[in-house]
PDB file of C-alpha atoms in Angstrom:
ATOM      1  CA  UNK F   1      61.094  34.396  96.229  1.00 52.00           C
ATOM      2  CA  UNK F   2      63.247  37.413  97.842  1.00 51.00           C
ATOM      3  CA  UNK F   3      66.924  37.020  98.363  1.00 55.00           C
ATOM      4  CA  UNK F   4      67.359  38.172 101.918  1.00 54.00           C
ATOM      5  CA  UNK F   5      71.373  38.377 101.254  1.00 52.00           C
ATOM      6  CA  UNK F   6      70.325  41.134  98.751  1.00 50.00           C
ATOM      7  CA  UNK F   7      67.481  42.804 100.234  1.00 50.00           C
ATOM      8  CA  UNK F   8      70.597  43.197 103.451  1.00 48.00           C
ATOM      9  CA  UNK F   9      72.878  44.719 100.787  1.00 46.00           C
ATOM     10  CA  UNK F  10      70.279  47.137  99.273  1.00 48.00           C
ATOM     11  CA  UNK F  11      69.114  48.239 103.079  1.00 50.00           C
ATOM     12  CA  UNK F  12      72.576  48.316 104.651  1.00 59.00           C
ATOM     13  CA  UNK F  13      73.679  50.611 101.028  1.00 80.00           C
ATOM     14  CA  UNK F  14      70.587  53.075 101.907  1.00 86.00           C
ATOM     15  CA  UNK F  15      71.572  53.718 105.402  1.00 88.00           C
ATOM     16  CA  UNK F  16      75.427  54.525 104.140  1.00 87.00           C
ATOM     17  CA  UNK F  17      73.659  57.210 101.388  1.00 89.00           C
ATOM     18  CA  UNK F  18      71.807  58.852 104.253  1.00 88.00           C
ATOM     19  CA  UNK F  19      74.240  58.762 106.689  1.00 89.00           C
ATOM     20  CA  UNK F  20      76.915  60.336 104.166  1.00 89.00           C
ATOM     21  CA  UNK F  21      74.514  63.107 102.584  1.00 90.00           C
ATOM     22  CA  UNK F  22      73.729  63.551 106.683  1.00 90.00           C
ATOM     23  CA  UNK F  23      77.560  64.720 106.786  1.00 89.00           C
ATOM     24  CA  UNK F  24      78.709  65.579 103.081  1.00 86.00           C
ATOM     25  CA  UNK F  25      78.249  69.995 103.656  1.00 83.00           C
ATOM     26  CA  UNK F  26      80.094  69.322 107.073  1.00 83.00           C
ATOM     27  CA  UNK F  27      83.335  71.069 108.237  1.00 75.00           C
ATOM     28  CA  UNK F  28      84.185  68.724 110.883  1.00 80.00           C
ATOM     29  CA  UNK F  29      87.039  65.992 109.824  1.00 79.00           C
ATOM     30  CA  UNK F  30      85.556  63.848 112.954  1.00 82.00           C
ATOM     31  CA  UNK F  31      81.686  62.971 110.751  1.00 86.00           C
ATOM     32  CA  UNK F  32      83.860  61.987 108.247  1.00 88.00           C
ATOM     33  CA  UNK F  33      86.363  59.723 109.938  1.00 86.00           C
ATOM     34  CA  UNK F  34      83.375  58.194 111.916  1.00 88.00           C
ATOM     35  CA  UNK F  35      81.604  57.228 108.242  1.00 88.00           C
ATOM     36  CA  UNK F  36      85.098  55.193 107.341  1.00 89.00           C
ATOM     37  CA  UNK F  37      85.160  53.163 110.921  1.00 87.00           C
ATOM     38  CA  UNK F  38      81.274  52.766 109.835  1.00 86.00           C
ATOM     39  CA  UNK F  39      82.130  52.144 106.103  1.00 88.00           C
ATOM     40  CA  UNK F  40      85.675  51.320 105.437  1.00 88.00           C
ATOM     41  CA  UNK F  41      84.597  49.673 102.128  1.00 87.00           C
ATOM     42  CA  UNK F  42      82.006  52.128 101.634  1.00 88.00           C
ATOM     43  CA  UNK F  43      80.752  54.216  98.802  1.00 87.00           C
ATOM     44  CA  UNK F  44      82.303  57.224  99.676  1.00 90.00           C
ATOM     45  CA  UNK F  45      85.661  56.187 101.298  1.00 90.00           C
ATOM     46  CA  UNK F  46      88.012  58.294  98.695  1.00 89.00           C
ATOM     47  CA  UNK F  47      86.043  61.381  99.167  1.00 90.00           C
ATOM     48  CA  UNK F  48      85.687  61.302 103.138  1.00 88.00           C
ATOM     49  CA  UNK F  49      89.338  60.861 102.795  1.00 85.00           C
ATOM     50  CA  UNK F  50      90.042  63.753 100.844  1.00 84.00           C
ATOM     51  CA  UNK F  51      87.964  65.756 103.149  1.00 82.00           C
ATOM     52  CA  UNK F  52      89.619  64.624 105.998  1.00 79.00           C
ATOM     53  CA  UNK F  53      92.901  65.477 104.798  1.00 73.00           C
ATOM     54  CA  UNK F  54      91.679  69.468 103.140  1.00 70.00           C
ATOM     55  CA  UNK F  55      89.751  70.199 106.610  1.00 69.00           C
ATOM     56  CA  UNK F  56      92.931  68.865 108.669  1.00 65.00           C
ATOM     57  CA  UNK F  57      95.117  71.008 106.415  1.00 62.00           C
ATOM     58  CA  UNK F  58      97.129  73.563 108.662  1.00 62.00           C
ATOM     59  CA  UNK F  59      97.028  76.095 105.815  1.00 72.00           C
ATOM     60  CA  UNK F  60      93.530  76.544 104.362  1.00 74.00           C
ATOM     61  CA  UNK F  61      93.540  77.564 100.746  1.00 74.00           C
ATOM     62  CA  UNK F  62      93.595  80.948 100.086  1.00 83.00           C
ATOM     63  CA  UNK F  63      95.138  83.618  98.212  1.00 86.00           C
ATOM     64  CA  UNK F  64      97.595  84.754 100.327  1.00 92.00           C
ATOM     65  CA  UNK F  65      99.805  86.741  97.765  1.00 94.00           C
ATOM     66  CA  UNK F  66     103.389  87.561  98.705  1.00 96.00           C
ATOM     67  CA  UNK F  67     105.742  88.092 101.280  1.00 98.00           C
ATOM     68  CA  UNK F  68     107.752  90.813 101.618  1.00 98.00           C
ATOM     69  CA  UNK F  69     110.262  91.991 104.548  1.00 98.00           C
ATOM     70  CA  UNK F  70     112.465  95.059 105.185  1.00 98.00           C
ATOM     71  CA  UNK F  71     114.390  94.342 108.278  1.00 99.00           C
ATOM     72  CA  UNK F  72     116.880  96.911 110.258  1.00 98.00           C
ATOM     73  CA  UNK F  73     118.967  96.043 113.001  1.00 98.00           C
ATOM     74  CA  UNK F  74     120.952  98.623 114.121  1.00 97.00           C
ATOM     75  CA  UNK F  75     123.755  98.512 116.875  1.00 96.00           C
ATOM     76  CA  UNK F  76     127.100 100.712 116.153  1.00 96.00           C
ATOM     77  CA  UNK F  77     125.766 104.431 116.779  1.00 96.00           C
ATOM     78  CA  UNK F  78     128.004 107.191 116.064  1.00 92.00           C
ATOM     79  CA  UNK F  79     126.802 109.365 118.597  1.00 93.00           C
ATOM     80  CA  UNK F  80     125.129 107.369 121.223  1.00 92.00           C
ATOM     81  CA  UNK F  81     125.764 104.637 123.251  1.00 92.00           C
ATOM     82  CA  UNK F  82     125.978 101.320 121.242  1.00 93.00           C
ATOM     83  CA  UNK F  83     123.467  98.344 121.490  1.00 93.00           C
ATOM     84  CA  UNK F  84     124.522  94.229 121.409  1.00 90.00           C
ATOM     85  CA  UNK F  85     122.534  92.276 119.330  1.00 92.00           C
ATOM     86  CA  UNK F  86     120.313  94.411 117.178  1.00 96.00           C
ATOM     87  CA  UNK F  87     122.192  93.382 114.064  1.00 97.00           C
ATOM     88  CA  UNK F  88     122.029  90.173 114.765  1.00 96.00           C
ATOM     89  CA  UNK F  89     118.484  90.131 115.648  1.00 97.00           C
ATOM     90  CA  UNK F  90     117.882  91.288 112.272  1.00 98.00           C
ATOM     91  CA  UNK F  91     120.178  88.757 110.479  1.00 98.00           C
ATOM     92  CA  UNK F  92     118.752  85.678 112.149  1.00 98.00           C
ATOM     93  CA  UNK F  93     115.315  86.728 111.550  1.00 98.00           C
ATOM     94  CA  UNK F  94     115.438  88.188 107.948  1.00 98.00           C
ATOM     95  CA  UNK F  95     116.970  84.619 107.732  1.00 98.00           C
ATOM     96  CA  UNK F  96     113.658  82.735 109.390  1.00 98.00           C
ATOM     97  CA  UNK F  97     111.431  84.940 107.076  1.00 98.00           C
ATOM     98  CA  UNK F  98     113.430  83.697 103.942  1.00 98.00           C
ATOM     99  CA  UNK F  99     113.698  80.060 104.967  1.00 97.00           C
ATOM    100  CA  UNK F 100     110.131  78.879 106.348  1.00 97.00           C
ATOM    101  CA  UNK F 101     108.110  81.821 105.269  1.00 97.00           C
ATOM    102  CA  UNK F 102     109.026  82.465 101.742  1.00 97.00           C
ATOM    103  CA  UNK F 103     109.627  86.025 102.155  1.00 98.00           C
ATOM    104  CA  UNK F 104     111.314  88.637  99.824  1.00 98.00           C
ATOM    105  CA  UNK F 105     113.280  90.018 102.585  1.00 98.00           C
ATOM    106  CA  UNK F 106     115.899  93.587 102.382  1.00 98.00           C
ATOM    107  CA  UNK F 107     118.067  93.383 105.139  1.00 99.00           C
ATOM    108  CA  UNK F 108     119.797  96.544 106.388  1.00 98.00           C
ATOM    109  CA  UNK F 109     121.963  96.794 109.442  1.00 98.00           C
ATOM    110  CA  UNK F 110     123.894  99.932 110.921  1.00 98.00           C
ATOM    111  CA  UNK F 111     121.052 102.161 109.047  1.00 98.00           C
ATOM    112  CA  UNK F 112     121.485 105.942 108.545  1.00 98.00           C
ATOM    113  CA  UNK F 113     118.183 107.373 108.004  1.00 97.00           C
ATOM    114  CA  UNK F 114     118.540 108.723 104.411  1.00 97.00           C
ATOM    115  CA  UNK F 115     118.987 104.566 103.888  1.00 98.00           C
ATOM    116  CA  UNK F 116     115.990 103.550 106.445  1.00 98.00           C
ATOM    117  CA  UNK F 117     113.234 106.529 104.761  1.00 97.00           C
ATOM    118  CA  UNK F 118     114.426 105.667 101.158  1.00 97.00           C
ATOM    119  CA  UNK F 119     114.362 101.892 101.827  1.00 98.00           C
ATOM    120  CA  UNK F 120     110.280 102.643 102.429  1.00 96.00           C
ATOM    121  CA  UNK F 121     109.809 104.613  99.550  1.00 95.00           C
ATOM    122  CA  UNK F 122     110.930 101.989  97.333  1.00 96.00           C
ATOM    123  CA  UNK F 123     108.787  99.514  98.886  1.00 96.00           C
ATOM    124  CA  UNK F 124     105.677 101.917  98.722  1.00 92.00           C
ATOM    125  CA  UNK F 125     106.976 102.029  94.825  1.00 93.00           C
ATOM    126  CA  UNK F 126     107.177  98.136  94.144  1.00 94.00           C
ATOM    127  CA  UNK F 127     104.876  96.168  96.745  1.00 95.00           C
ATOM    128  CA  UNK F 128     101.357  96.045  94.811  1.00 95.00           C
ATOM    129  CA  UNK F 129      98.002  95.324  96.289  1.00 94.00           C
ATOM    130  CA  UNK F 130      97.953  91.736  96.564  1.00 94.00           C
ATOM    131  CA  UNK F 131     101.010  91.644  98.733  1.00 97.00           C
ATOM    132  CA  UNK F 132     102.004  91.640 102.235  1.00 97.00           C
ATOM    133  CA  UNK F 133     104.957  93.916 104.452  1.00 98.00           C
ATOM    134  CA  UNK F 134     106.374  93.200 107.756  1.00 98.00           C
ATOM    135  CA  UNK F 135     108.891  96.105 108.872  1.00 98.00           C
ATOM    136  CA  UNK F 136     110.963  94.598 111.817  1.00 98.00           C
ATOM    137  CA  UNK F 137     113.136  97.171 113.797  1.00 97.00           C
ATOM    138  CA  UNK F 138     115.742  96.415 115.995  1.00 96.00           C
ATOM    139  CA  UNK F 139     117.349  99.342 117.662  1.00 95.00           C
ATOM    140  CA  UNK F 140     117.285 102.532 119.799  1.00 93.00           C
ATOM    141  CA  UNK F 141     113.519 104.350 120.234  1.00 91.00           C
ATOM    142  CA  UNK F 142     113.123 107.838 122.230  1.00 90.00           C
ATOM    143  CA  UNK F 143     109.822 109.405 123.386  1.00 86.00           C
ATOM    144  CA  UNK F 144     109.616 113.170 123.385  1.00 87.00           C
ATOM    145  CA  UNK F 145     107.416 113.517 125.958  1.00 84.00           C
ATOM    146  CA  UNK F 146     106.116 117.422 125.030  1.00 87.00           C
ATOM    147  CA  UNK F 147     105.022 116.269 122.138  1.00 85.00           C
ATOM    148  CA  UNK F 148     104.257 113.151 122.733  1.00 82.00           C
ATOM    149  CA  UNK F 149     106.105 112.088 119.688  1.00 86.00           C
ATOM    150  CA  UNK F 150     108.103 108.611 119.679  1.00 88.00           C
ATOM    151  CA  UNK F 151     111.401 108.158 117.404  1.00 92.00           C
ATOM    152  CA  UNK F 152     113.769 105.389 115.814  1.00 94.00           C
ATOM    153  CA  UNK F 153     117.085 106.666 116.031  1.00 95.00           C
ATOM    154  CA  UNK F 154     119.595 105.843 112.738  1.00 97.00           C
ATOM    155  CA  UNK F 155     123.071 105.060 113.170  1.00 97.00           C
ATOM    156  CA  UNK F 156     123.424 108.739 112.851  1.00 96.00           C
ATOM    157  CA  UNK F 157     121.563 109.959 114.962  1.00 95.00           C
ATOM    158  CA  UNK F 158     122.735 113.112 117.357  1.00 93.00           C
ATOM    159  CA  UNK F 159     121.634 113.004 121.200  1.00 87.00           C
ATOM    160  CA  UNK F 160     118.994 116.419 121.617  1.00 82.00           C
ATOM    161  CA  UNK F 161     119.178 116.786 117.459  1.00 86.00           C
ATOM    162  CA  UNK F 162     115.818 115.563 115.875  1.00 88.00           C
ATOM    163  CA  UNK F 163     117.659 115.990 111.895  1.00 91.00           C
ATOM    164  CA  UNK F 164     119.039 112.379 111.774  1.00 93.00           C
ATOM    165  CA  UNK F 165     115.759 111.001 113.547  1.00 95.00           C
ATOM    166  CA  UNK F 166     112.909 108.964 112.368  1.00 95.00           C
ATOM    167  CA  UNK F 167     109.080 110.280 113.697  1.00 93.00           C
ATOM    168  CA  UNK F 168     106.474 108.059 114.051  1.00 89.00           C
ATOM    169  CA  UNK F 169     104.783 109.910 111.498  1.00 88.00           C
ATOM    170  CA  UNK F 170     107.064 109.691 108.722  1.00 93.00           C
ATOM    171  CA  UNK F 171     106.792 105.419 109.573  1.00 92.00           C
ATOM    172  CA  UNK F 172     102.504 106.220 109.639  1.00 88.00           C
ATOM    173  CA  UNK F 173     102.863 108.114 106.566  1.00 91.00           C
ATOM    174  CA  UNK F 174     105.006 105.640 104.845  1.00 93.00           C
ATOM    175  CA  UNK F 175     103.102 103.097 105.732  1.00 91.00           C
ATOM    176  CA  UNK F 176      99.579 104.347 105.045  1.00 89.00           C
ATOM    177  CA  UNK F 177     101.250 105.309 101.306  1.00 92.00           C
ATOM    178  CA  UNK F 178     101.741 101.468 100.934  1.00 93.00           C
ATOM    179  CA  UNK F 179      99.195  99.621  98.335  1.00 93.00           C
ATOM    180  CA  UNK F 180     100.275  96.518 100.242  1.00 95.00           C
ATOM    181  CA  UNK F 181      97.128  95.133 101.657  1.00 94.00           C
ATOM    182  CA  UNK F 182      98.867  93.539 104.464  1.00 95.00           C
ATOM    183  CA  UNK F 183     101.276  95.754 106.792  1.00 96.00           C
ATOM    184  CA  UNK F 184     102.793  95.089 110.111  1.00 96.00           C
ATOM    185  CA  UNK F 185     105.290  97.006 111.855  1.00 95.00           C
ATOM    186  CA  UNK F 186     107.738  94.852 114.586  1.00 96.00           C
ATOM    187  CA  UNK F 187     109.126  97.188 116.488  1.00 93.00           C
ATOM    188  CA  UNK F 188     111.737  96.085 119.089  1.00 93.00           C
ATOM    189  CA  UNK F 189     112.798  99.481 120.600  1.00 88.00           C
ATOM    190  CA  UNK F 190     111.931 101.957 123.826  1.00 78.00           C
ATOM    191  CA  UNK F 191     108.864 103.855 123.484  1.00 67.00           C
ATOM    192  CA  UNK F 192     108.042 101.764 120.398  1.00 71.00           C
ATOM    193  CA  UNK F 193     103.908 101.968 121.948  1.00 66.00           C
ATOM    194  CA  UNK F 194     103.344 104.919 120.732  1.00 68.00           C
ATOM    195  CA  UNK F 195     102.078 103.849 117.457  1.00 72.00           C
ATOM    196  CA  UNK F 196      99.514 101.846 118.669  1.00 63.00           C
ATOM    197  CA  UNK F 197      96.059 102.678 118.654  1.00 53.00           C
ATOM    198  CA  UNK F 198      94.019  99.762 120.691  1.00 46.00           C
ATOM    199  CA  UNK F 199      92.453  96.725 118.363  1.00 42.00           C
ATOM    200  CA  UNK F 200      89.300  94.042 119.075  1.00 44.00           C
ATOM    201  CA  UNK F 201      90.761  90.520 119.291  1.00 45.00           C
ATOM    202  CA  UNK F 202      88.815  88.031 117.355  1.00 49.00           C
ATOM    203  CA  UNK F 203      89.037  83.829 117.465  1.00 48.00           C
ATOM    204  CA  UNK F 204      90.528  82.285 114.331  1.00 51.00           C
ATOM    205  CA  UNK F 205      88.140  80.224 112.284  1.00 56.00           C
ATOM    206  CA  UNK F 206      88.200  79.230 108.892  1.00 59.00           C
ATOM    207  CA  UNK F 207      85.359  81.992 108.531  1.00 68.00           C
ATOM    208  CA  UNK F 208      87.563  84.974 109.851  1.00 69.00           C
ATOM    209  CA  UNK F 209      90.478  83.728 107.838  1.00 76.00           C
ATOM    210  CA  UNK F 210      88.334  83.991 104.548  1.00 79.00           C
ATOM    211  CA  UNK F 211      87.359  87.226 105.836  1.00 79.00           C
ATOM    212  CA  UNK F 212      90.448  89.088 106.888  1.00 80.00           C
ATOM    213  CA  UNK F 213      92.436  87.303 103.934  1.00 85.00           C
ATOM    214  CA  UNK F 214      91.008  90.379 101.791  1.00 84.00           C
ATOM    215  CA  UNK F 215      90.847  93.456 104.264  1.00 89.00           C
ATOM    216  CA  UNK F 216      93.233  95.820 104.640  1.00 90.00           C
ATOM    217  CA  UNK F 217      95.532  96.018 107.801  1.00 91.00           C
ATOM    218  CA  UNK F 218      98.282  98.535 109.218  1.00 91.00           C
ATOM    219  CA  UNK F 219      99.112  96.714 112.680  1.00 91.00           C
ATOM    220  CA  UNK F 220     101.631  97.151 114.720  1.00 91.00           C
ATOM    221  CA  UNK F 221     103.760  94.458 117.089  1.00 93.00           C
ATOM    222  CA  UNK F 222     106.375  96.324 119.419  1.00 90.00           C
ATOM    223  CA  UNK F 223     108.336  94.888 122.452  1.00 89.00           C
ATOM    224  CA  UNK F 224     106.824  97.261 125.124  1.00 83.00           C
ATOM    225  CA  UNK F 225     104.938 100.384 125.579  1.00 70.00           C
ATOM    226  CA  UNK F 226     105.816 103.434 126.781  1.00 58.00           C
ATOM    227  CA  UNK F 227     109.218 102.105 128.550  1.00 52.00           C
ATOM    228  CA  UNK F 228     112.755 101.445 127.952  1.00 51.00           C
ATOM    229  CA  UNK F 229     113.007  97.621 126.622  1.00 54.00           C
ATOM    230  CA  UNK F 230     116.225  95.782 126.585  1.00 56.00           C
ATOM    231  CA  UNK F 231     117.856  94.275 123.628  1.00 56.00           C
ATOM    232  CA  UNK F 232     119.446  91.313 125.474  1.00 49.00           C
ATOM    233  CA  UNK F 233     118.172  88.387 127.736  1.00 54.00           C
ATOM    234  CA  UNK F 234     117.792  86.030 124.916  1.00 51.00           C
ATOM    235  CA  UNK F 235     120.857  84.111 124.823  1.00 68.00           C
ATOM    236  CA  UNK F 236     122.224  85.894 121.697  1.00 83.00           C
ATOM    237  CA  UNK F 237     119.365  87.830 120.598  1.00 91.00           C
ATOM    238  CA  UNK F 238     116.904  90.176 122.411  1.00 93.00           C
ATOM    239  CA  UNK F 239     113.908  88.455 124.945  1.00 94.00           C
ATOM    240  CA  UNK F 240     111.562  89.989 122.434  1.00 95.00           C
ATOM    241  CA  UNK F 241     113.364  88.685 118.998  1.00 96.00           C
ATOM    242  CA  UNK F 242     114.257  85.227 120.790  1.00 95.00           C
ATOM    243  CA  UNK F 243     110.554  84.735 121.679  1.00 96.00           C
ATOM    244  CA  UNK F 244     109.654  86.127 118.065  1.00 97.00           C
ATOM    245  CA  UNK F 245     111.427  83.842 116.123  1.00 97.00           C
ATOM    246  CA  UNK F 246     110.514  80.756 118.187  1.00 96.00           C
ATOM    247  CA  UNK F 247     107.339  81.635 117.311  1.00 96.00           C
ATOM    248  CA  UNK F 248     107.603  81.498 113.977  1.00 96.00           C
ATOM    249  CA  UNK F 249     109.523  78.304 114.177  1.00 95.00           C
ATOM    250  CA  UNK F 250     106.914  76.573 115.979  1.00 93.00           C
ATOM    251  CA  UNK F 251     104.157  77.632 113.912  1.00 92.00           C
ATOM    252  CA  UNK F 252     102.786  74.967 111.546  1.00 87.00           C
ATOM    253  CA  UNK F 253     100.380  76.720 109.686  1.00 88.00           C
ATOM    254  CA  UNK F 254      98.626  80.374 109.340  1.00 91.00           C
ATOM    255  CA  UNK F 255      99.013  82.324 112.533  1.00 90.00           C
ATOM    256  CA  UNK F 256      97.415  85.418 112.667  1.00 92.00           C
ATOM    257  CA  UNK F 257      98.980  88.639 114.316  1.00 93.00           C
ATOM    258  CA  UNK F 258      96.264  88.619 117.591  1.00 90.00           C
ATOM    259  CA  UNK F 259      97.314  84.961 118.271  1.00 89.00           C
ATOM    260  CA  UNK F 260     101.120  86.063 117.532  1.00 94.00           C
ATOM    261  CA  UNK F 261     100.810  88.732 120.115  1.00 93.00           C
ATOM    262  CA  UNK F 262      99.218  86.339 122.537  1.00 90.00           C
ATOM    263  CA  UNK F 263     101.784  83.913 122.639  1.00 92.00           C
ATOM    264  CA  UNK F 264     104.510  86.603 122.185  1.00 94.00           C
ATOM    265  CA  UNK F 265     103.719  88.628 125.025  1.00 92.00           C
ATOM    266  CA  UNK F 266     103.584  85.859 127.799  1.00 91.00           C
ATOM    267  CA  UNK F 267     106.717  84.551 126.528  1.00 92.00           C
ATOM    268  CA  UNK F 268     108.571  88.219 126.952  1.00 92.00           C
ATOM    269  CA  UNK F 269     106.624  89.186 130.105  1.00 91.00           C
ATOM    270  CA  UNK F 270     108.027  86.191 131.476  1.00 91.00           C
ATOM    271  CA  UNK F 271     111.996  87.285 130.992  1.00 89.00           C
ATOM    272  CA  UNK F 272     111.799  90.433 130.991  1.00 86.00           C
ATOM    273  CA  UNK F 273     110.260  93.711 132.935  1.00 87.00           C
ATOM    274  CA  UNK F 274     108.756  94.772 129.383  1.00 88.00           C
ATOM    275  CA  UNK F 275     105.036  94.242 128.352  1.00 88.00           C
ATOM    276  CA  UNK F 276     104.506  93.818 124.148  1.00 91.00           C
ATOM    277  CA  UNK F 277     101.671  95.581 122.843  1.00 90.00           C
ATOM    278  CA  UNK F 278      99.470  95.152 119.587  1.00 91.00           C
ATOM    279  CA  UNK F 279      97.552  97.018 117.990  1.00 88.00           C
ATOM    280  CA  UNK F 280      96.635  98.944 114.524  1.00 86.00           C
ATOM    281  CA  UNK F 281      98.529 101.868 113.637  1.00 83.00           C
ATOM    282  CA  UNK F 282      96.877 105.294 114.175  1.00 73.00           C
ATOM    283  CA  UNK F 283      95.482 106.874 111.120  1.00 72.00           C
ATOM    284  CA  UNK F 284      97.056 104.416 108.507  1.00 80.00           C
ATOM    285  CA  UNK F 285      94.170 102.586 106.999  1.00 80.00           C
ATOM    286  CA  UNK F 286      93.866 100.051 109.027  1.00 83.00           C
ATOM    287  CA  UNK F 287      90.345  98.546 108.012  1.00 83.00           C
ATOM    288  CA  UNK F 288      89.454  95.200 110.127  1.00 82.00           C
ATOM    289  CA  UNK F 289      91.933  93.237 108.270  1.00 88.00           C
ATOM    290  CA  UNK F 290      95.605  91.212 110.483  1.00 92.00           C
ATOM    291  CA  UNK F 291      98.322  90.124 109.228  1.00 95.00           C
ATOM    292  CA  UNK F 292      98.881  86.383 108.538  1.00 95.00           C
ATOM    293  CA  UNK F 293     102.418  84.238 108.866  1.00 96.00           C
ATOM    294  CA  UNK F 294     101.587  81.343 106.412  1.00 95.00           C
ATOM    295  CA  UNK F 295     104.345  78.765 107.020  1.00 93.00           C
ATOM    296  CA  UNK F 296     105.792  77.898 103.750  1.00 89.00           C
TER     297      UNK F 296
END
C-alpha cells in the first residue's frame, strides 16, 4: 500500500530541487525571491536569502583599496583679483570625502605653488599601487592661447608672469608619476578642458565593475571647457562644487566617474552658462580603467 501523503511530499520536494538548481548560478535577486513566495518553508530558504541580500548589496565586494584626497581651494590672490568661495568649496568637500567616503584627505587653502607642486610629490612618494587619488581644485585657471597651454594660478601668482604658475603638464607629469592605480583630477577653474582627451562611456554592471576595479585610470572631471566658469551660484559654494557634493551625498553605493559626470553635468548646465567635461588625461597612463566613489 502507497502513502499518497508521502508520495505528495517526495514529488512536491523534487520540483523545489529543480526549480532551485534552475536558479542557484543566477544573478538576479527576483528568481530567488520568487522560490521563497513558492517555498517559504523550503529547502533552500537561508541561502536564497543570503543571495538576495549579497546581489541587492549597493557595494559589491571588491578590493577597492584606499582613499586618498589632496584638495586646494584657493581665494585670497596677491596679485589678482580675489575669488568667493574657493576655500570653502574645498573645506566642505575635503569634509564629505572624510565623512561618507573614508578618505585620507590633505587640505590646503590659499596655496602658493612651491606648496601645491610639493604637495604632489609627496603623494607620488607615499600613495602605493593599490590606492586611489582624487585632486580637487578650486580656483583661478588661464588658457594661453599660443600655446595652447592651460594653467592653475597659486595664490602667488603674477598677471603676464608664468614663474608662480602651474602648467598642465607639470599636473600630467605629476600625475602620470603616481603608482596610484586610481587618479582623478576635479578641476573647478576657467580653461580647466584642456586636459581632457575624449573617453568611451560604458554601462555599469557588476561585470565592468570587476573589470575596471583593477585597471589603471588618469581621468579628469572639470567644471567647463575651454571658458571662463564661475565660482558662485551655489548658495555658498560654486554651481559646480554644490552639484558635486550633492552627488556624493546622494550616492548609496559605488558610482563610477562616467555616471558622476552624467549626473554632474545636467545638474551644472542647468545653473549655470558652463558645460563639465570628462575625460582621461592626455598622455598619463590612462589604460581603460574609472575611478570609483565607494560610499563608506
Amino acid at each position: 500500500i502507497v502513502d499518497e501523503s508521502v508520495k505528495t511530499v517526495v514529488v512536491d520536494n523534487t520540483v523545489e530541487v529543480e526549480f532551485w538548481n534552475s536558479i542557484e548560478d543566477s544573478d538576479d535577486p527576483e528568481e530567488y525571491r520568487i522560490y521563497l513566495e513558492e517555498y517559504p518553508e523550503g529547502k533552500f530558504t537561508k541561502l536564497a536569502e543570503l543571495r538576495i541580500k549579497k546581489l541587492d548589496d549597493p557595494i559589491p565586494d571588491l578590493d577597492y583599496g584606499d582613499y586618498h584626497a589632496l584638495v586646494i581651494g584657493n581665494d585670497q590672490y596677491k596679485h589678482i583679483k580675489p575669488l568667493s568661495n574657493a576655500v570653502n568649496d574645498a573645506n566642505s568637500v575635503a569634509s564629505l570625502l572624510r565623512s561618507k567616503y573614508q578618505f585620507n584627505v590633505n587640505v590646503l587653502t590659499n596655496a602658493t605653488r612651491d606648496e601645491i607642486v610639493s604637495a604632489l610629490s609627496t603623494l607620488r612618494k607615499t600613495i602605493s599601487s593599490k590606492d586611489n587619488l582624487l585632486v580637487y581644485y578650486a580656483g583661478h585657471g588661464y588658457l594661453d592661447k599660443d600655446t595652447d597651454e592651460g594653467y592653475w594660478l597659486p595664490v602667488d601668482a603674477v598677471d603676464d608672469d608664468f614663474v608662480h604658475w602651474i602648467p598642465n603638464s607639470t599636473i600630467i607629469n605629476s600625475v602620470r608619476a603616481m603608482k596610484a592605480k586610481h587618479v582623478i583630477v576635479v578641476a573647478d577653474s576657467c580653461f580647466s578642458g584642456t586636459l581632457i582627451r575624449g573617453i568611451k562611456i560604458r554601462e555599469l554592471s557588476s561585470d565592468y565593475l570587476t573589470e575596471i576595479v583593477e585597471k589603471k585610470s588618469r581621468t579628469v572631471l572639470t567644471s567647463g571647457g575651454l571658458e571662463p566658469v564661475s565660482d558662485v551660484g551655489g548658495g555658498d559654494n560654486s554651481v559646480f562644487a554644490a552639484a558635486f557634493m550633492r552627488i556624493l551625498n546622494e550616492n548609496t553605493g559605488v558610482m563610477d566617474g562616467h555616471q558622476f559626470f552624467t549626473t554632474l553635468r545636467k545638474q551644472v548646465m542647468m545653473n549655470a552658462d558652463q558645460t563639465p567635461e570628462y575625460g582621461d588625461i592626455r598622455k598619463a597612463g590612462h589604460d581603460g580603467g574609472d575611478f570609483l566613489f565607494v560610499r563608506q
